[in-house]
mmCIF file of C-alpha atoms in Angstrom:
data_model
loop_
_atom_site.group_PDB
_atom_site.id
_atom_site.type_symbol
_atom_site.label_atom_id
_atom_site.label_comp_id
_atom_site.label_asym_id
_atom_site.label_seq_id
_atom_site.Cartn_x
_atom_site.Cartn_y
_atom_site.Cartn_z
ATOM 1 C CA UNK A 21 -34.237 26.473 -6.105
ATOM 2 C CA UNK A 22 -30.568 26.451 -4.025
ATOM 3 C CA UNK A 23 -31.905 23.405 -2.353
ATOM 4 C CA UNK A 24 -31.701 22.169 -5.864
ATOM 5 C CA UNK A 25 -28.514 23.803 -6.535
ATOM 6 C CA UNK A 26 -27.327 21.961 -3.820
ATOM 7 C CA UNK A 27 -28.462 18.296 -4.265
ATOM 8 C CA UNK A 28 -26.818 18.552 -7.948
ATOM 9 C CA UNK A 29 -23.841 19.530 -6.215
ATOM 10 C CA UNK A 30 -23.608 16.862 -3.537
ATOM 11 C CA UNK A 31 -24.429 14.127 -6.504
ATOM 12 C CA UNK A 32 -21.358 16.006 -8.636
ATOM 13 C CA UNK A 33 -19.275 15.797 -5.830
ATOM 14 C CA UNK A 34 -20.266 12.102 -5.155
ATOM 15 C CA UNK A 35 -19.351 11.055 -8.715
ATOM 16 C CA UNK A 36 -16.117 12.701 -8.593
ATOM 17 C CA UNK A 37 -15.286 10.789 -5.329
ATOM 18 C CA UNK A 38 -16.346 7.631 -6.411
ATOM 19 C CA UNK A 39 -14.575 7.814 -9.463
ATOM 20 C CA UNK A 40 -11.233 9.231 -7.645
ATOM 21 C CA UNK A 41 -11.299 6.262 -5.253
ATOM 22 C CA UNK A 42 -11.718 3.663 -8.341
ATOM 23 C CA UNK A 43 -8.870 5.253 -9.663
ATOM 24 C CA UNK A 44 -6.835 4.933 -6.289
ATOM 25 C CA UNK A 45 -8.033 0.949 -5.441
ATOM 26 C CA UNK A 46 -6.837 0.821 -9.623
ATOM 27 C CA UNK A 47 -3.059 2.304 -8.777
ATOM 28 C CA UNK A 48 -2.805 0.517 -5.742
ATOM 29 C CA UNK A 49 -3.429 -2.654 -7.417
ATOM 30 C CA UNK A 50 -1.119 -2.343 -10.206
ATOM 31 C CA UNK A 51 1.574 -0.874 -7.657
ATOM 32 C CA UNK A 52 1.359 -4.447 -5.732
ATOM 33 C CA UNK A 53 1.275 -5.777 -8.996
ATOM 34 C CA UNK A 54 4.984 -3.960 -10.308
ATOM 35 C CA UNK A 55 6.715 -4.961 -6.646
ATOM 36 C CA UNK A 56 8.301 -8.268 -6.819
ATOM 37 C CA UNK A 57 8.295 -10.312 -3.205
ATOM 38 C CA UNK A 58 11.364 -12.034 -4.290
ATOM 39 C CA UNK A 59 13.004 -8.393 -4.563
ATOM 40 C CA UNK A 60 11.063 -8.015 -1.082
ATOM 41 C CA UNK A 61 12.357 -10.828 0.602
ATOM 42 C CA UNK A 62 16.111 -10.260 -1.048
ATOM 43 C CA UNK A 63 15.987 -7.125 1.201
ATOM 44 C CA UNK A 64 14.449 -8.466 4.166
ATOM 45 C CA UNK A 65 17.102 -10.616 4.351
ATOM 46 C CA UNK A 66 19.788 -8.479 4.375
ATOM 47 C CA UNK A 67 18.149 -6.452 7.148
ATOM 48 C CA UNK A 68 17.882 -9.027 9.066
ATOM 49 C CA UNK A 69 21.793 -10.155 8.771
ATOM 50 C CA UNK A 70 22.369 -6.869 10.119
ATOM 51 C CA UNK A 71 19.640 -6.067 12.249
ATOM 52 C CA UNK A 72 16.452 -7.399 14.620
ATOM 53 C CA UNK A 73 13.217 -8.259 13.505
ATOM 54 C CA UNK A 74 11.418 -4.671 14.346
ATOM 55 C CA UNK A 75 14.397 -2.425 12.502
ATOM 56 C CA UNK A 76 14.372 -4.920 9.981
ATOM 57 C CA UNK A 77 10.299 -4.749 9.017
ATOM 58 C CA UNK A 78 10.799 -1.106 9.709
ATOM 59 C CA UNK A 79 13.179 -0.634 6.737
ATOM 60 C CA UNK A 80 11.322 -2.997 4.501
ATOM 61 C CA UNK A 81 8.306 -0.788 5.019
ATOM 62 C CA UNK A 82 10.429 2.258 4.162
ATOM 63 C CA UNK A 83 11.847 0.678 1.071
ATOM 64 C CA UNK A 84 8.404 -0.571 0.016
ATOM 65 C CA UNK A 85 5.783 1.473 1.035
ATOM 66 C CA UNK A 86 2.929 -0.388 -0.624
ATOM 67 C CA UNK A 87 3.289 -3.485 2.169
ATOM 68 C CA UNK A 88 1.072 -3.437 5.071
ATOM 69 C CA UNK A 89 2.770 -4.532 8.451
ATOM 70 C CA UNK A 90 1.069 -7.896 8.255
ATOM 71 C CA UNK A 91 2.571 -8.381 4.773
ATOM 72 C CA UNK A 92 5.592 -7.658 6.215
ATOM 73 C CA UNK A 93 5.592 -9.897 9.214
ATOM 74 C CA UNK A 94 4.158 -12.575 7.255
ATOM 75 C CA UNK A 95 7.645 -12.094 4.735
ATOM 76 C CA UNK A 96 10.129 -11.956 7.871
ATOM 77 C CA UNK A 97 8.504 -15.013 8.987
ATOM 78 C CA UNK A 98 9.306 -17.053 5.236
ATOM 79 C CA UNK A 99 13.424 -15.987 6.487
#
């Protein structure tokens, strides 16, 4: 009987994860979706007026979270 208890449990907690991480992919998605690479760029570019190419894709990361450091390389290569 509690090995039953137990595989109902492990299926619950399954669902709940798979549904949490749909959620998350869903948020992401829309978050990359709101962010505007000309806005992105805009900033990268003044960075860069003041500073190298490392602080520079440092602070754009800090500013906008949601880029991945290839994103960002890829951007401070467009400048």
């Amino acid at each position: 009987m509690s090995t039953l208890i137990i595989w109902v449990m492990g299926a619950g907690l399954l669902l709940v994860n798979i549904m949490l991480r749909t959620q998350v992919l869903r948020l992401e998605a829309r978050l990359k979706e709101l962010s505007n690479p000309q806005e992105q760029l805009a900033f990268l570019r003044q960075q860069a007026a003041h500073k190298d190419k490392i602080p520079a894709i440092k602070a754009l990361r800090k500013q906008y979270p949601e880029l991945s450091l290839v994103e960002a390389n890829n951007l401070w290569q467009q400048i």
